[in-house]
Short mmCIF file of N, CA and C in Angstrom, two decimals:
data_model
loop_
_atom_site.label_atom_id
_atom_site.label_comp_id
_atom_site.label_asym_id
_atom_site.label_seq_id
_atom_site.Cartn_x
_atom_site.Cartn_y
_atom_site.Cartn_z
N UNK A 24 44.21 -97.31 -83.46
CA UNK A 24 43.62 -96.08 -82.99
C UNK A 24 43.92 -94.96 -83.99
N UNK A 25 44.87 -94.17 -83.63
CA UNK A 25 45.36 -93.10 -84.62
C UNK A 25 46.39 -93.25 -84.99
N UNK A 26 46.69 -93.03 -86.34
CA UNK A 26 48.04 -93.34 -87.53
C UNK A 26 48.70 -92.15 -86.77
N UNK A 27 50.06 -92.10 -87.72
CA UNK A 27 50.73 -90.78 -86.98
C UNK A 27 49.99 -89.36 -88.07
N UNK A 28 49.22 -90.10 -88.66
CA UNK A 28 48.36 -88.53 -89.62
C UNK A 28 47.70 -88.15 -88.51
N UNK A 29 47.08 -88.70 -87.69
CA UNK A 29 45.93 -88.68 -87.20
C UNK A 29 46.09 -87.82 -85.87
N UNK A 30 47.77 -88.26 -85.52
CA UNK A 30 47.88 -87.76 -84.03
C UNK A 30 48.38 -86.09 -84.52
N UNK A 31 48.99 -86.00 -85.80
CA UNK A 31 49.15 -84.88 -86.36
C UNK A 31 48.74 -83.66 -86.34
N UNK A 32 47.29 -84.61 -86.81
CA UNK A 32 45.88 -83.41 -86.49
C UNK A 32 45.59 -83.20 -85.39
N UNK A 33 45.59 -83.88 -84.66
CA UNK A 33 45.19 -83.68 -82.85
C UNK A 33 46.46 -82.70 -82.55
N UNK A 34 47.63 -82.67 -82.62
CA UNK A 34 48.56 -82.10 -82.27
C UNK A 34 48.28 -80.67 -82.16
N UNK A 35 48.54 -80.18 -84.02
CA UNK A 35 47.74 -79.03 -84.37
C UNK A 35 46.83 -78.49 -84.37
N UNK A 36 45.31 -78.91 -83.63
CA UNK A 36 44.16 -78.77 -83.28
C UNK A 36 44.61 -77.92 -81.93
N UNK A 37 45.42 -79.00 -80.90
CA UNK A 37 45.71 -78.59 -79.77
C UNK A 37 46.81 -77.44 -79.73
N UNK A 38 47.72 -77.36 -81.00
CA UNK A 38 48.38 -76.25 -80.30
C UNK A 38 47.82 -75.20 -80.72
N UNK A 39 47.37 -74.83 -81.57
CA UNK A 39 46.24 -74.06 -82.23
C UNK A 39 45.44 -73.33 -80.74
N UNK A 40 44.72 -74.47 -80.17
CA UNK A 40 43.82 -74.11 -78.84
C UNK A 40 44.61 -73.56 -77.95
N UNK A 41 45.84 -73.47 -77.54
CA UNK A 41 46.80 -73.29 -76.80
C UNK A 41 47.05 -72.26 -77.54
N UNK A 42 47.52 -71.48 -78.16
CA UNK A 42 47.70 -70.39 -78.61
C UNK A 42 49.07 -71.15 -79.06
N UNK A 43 49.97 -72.01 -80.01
CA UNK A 43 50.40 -71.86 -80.14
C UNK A 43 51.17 -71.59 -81.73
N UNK A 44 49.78 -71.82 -82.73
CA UNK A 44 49.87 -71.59 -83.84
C UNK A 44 48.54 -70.43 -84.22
N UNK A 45 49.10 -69.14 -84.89
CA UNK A 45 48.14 -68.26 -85.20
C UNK A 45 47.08 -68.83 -85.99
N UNK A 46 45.74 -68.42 -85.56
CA UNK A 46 44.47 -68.76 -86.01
C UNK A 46 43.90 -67.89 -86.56
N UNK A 47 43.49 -67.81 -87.78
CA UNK A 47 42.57 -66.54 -88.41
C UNK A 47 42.44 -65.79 -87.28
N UNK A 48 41.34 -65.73 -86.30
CA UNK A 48 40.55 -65.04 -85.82
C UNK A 48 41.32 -64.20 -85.22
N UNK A 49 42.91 -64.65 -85.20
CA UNK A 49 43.72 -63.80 -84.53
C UNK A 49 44.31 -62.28 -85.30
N UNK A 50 44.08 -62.36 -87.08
CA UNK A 50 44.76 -61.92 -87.90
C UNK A 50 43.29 -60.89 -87.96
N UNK A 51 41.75 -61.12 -87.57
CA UNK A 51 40.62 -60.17 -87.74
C UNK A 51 40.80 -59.51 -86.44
N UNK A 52 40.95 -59.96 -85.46
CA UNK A 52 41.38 -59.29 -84.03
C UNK A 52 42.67 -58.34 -84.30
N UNK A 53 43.64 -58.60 -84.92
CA UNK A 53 44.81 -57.56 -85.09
C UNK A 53 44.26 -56.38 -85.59
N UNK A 54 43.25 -56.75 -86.66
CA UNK A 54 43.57 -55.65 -87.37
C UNK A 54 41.68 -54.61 -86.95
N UNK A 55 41.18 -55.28 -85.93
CA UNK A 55 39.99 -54.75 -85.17
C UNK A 55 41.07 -53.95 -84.08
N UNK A 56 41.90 -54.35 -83.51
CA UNK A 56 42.58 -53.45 -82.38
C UNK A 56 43.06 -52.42 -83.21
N UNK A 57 43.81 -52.78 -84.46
CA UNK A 57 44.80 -51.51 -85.19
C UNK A 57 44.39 -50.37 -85.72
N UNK A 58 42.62 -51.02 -86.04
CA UNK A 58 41.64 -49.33 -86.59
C UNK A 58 41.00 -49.32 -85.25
N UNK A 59 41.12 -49.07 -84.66
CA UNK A 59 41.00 -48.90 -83.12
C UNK A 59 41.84 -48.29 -82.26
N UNK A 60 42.84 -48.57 -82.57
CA UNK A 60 44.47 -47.51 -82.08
C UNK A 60 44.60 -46.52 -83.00
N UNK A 61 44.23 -46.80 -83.95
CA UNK A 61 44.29 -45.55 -85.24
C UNK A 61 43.13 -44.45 -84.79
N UNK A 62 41.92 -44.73 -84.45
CA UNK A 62 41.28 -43.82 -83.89
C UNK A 62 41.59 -43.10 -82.73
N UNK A 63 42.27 -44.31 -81.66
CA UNK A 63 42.11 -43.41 -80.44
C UNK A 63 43.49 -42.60 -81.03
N UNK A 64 44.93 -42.65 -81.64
CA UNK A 64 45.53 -41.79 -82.32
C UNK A 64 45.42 -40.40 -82.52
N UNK A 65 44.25 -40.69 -83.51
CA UNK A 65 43.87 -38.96 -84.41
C UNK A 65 43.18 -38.60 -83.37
N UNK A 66 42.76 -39.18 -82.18
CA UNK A 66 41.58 -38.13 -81.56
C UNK A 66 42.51 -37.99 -80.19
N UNK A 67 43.98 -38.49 -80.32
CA UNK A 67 44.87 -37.61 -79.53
C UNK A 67 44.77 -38.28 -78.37
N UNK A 68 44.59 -39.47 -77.89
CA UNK A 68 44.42 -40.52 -76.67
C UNK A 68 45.69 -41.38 -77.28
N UNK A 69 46.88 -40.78 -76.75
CA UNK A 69 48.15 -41.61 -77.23
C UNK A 69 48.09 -42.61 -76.56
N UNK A 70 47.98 -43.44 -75.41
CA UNK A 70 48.13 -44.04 -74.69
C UNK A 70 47.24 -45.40 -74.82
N UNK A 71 45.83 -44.83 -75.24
CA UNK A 71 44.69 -45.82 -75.28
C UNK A 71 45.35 -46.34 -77.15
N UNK A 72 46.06 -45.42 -77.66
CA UNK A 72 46.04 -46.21 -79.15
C UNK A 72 47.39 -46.93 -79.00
N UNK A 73 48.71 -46.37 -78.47
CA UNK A 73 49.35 -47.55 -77.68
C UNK A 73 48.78 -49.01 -77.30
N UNK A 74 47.53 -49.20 -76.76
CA UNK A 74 47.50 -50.03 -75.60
C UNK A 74 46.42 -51.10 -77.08
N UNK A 75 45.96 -50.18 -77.76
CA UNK A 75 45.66 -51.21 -78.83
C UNK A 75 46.48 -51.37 -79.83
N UNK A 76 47.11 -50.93 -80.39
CA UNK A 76 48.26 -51.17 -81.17
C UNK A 76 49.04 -52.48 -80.73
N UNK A 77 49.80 -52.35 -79.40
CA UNK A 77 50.22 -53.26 -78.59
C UNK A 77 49.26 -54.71 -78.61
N UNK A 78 48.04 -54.63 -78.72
CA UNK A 78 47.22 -55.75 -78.55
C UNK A 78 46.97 -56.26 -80.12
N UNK A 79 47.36 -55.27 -81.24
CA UNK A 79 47.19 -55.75 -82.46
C UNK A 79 48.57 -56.79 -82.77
N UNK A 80 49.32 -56.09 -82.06
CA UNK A 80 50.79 -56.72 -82.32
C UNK A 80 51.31 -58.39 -81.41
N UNK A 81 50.56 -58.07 -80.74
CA UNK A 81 50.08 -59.63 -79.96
C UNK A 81 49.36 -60.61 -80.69
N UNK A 82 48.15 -60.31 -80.89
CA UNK A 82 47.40 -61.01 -81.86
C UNK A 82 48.20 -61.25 -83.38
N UNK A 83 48.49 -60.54 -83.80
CA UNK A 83 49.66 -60.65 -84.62
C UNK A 83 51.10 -60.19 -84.96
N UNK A 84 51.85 -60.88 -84.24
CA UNK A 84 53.06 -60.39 -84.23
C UNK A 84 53.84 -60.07 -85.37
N UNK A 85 53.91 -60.75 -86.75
CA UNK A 85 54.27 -60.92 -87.70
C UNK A 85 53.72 -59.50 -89.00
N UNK A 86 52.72 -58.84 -88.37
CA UNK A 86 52.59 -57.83 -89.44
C UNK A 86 53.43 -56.91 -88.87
N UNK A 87 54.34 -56.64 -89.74
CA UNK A 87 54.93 -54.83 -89.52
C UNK A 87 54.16 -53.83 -89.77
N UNK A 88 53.33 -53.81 -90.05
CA UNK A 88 52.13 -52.76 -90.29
C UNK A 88 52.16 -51.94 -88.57
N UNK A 89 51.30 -53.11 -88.26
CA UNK A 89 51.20 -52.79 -86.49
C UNK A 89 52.16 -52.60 -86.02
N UNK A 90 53.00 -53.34 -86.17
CA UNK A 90 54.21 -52.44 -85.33
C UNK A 90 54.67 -51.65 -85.44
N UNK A 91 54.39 -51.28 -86.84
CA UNK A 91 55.00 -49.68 -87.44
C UNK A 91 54.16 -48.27 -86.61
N UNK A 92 52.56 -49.17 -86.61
CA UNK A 92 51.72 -48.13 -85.60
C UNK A 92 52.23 -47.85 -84.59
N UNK A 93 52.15 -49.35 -83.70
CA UNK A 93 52.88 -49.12 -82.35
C UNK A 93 54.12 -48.30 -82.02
N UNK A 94 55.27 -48.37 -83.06
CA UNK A 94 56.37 -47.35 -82.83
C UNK A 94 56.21 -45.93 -82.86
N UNK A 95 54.48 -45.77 -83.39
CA UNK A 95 54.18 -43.91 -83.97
C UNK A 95 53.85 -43.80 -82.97
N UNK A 96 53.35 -44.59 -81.74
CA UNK A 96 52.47 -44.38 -80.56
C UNK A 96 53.00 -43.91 -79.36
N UNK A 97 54.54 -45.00 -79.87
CA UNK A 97 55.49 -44.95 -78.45
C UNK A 97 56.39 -43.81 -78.92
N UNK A 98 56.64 -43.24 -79.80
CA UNK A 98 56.95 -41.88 -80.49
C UNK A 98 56.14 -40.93 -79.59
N UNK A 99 55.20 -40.59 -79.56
CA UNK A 99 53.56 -39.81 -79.45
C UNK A 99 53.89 -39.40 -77.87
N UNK A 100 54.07 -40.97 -77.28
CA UNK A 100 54.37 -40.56 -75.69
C UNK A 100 55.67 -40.61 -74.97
N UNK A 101 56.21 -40.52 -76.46
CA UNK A 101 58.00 -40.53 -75.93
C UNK A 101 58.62 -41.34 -75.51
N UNK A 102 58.57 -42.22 -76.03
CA UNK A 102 59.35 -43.57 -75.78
C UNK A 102 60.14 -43.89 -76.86
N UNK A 103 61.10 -43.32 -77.03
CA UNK A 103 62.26 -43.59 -78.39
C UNK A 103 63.16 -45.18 -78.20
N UNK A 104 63.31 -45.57 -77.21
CA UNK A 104 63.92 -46.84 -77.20
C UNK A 104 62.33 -47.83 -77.28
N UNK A 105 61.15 -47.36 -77.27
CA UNK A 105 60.54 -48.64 -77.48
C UNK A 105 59.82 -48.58 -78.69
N UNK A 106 59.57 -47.57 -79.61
CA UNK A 106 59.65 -47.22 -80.36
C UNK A 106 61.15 -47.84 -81.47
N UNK A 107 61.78 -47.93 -81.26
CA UNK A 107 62.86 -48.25 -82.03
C UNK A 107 62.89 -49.41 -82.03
N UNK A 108 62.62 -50.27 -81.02
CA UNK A 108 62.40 -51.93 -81.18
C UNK A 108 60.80 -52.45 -81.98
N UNK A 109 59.91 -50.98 -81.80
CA UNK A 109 58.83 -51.80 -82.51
C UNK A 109 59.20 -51.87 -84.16
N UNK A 110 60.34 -50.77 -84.28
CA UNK A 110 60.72 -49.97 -85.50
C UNK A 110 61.85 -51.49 -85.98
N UNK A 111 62.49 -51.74 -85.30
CA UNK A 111 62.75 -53.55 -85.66
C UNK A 111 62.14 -54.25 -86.02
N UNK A 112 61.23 -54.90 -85.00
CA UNK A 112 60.50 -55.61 -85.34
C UNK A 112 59.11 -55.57 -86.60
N UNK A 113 59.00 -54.05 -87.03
CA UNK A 113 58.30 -53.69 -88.29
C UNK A 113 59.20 -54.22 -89.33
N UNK A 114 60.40 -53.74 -89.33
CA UNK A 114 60.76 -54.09 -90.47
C UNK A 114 61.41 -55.56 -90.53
N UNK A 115 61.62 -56.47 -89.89
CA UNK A 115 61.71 -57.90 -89.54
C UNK A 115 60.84 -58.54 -90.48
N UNK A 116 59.48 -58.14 -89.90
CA UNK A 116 58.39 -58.81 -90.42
C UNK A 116 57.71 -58.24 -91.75
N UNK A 117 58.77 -57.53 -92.25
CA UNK A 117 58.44 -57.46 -94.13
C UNK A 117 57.95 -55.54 -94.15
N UNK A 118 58.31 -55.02 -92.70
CA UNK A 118 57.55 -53.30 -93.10
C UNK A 118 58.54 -52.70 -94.05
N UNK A 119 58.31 -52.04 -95.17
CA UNK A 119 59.56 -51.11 -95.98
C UNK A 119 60.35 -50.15 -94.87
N UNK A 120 61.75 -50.89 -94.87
CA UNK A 120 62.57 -49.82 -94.25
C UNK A 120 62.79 -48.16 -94.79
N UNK A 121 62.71 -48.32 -95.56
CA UNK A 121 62.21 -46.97 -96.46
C UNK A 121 61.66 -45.65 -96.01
N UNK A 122 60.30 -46.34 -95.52
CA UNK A 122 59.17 -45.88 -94.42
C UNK A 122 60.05 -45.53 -93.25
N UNK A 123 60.87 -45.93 -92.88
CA UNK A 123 60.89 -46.24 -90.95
C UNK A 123 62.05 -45.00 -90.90
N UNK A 124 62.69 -44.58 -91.45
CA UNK A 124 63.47 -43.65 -91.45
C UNK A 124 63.43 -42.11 -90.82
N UNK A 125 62.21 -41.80 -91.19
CA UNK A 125 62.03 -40.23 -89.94
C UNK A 125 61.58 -41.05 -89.04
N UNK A 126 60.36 -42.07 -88.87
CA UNK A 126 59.89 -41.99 -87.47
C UNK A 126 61.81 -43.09 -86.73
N UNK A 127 61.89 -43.65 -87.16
CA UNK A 127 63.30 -43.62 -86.68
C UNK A 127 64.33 -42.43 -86.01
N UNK A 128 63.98 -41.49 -87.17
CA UNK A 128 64.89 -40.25 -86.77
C UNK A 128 64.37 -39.53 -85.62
N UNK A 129 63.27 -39.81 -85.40
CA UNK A 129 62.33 -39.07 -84.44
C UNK A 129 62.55 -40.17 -83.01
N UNK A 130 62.73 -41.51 -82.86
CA UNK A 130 63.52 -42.16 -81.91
C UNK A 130 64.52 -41.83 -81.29
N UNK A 131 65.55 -41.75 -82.36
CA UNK A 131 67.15 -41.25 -81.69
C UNK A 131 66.63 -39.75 -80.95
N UNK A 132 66.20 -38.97 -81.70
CA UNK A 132 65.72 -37.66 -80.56
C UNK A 132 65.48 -37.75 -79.40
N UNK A 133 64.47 -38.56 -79.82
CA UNK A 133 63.73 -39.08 -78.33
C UNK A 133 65.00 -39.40 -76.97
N UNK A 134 66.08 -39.97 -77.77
CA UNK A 134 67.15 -40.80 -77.12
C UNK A 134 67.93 -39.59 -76.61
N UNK A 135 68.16 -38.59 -77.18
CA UNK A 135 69.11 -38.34 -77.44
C UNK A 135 70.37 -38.07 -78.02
N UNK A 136 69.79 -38.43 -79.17
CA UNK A 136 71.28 -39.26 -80.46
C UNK A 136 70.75 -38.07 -81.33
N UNK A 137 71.16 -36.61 -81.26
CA UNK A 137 70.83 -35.73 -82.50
C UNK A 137 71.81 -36.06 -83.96
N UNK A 138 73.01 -36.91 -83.60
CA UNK A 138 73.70 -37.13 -84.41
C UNK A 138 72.99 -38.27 -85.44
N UNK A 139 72.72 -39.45 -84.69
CA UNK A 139 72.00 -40.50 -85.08
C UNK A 139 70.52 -40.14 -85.95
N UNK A 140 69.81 -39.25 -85.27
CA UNK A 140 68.39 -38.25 -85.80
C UNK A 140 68.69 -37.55 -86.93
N UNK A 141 70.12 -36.94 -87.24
CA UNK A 141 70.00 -36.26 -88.46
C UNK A 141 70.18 -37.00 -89.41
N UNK A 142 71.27 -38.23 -89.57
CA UNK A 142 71.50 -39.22 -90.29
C UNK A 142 70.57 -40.30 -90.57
N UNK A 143 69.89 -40.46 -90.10
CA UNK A 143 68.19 -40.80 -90.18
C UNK A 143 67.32 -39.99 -90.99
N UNK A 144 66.83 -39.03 -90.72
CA UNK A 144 66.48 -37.67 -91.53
C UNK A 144 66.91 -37.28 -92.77
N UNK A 145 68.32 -37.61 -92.95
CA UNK A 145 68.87 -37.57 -94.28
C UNK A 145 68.60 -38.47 -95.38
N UNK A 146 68.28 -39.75 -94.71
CA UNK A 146 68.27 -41.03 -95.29
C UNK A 146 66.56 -41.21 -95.72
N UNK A 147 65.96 -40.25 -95.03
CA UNK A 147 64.03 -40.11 -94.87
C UNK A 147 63.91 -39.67 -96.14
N UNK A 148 64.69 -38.54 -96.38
CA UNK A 148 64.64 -37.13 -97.27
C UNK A 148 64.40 -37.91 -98.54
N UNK A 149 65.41 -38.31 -99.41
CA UNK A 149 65.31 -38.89 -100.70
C UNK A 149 63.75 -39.76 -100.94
N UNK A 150 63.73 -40.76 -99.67
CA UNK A 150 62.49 -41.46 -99.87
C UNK A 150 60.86 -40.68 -99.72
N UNK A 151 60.69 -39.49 -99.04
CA UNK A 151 59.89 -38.51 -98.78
C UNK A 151 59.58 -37.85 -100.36
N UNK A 152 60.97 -37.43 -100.54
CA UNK A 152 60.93 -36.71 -102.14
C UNK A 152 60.29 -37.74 -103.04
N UNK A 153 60.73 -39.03 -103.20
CA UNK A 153 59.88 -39.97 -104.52
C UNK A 153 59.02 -40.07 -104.03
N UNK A 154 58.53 -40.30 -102.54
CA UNK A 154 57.14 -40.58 -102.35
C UNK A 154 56.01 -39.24 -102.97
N UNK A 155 56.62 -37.76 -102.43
CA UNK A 155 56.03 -36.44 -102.49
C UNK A 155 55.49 -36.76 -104.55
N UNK A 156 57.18 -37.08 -105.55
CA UNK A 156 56.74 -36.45 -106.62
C UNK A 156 55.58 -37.62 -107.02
N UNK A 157 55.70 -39.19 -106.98
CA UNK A 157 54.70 -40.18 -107.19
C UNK A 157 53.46 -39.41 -106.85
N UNK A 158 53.12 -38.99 -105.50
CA UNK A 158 51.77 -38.57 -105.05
C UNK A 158 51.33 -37.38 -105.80
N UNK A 159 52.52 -36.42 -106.74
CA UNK A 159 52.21 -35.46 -107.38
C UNK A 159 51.72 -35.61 -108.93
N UNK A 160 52.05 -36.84 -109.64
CA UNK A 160 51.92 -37.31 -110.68
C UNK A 160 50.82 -38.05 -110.96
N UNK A 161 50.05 -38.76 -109.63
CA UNK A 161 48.67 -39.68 -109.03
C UNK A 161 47.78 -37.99 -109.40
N UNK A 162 48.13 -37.13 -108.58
CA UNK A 162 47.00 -35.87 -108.58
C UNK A 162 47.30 -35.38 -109.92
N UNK A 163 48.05 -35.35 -110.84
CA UNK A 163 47.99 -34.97 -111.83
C UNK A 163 47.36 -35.64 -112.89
N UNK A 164 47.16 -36.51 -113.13
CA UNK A 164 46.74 -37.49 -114.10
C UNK A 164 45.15 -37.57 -113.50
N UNK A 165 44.98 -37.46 -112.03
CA UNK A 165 43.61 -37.71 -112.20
C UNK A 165 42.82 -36.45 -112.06
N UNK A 166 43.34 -35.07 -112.22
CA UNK A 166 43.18 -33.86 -112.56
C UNK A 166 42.77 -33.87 -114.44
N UNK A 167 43.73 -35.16 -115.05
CA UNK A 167 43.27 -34.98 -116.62
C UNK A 167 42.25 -35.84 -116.86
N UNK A 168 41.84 -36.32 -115.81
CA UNK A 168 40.69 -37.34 -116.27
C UNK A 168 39.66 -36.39 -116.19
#
């Protein structure tokens, strides 16, 4: 009947169908919910871009991207402890900790931890500054073009 190649493929076919191995369609769905939470975002519907963010991060758990959204969201509506776990799990899954540092600092607030928030903030600062002069040196050069 079937070799053990064979039952292999059936295996992974099936866990696949089962949700238990990510499938493309899951990685175009993440990122259809995430410019989708990004809109409802800027147009100030914290809750509805929460609730897709959250669904990008389902569909794909493994990008820190989305979860980095999701922590700006749960920031937005004040949720500093869930926010701080999406702020984990961003950087788990490969987000630059670098990045996560104010909206981090902006967690502990949330918490309560002004001590924890400034030491966060401090740690933002340096990375804010190389980011600020890079973005100043991008507008300069293409000012000489």
């Amino acid at each position: 009947m079937l070799g053990a190649g064979g039952l292999a493929v059936v295996a992974a076919a099936l866990a696949s169908l089962a949700g238990a191995l990510p499938a493309r369609a899951d990685t175009a769905d993440a990122r259809t919910r995430l410019a989708q939470a990004l809109g409802q975002f800027q147009a100030g519907h914290w809750t509805a871009a929460r609730d897709r963010a959250l669904a990008a991060t389902e569909a794909d758990p493994d990008w820190g991207f989305a979860q980095a959204i999701l922590a700006r969201t749960q920031l937005a509506l004040g949720d500093g402890a869930a926010a701080e776990g999406s702020l984990d799990r961003a950087i788990r899954a490969g987000f630059d900790p670098r990045r996560a540092h104010q909206l981090r600092a902006h967690a502990r607030l949330l918490q309560g931890d002004a001590a924890g928030a400034v030491a966060e903030a401090d740690r933002a600062a340096p990375a804010i500054a190389a980011m600020q002069r890079r973005s100043g040196r991008r507008r300069w050069r293409q000012a000489a073009m």
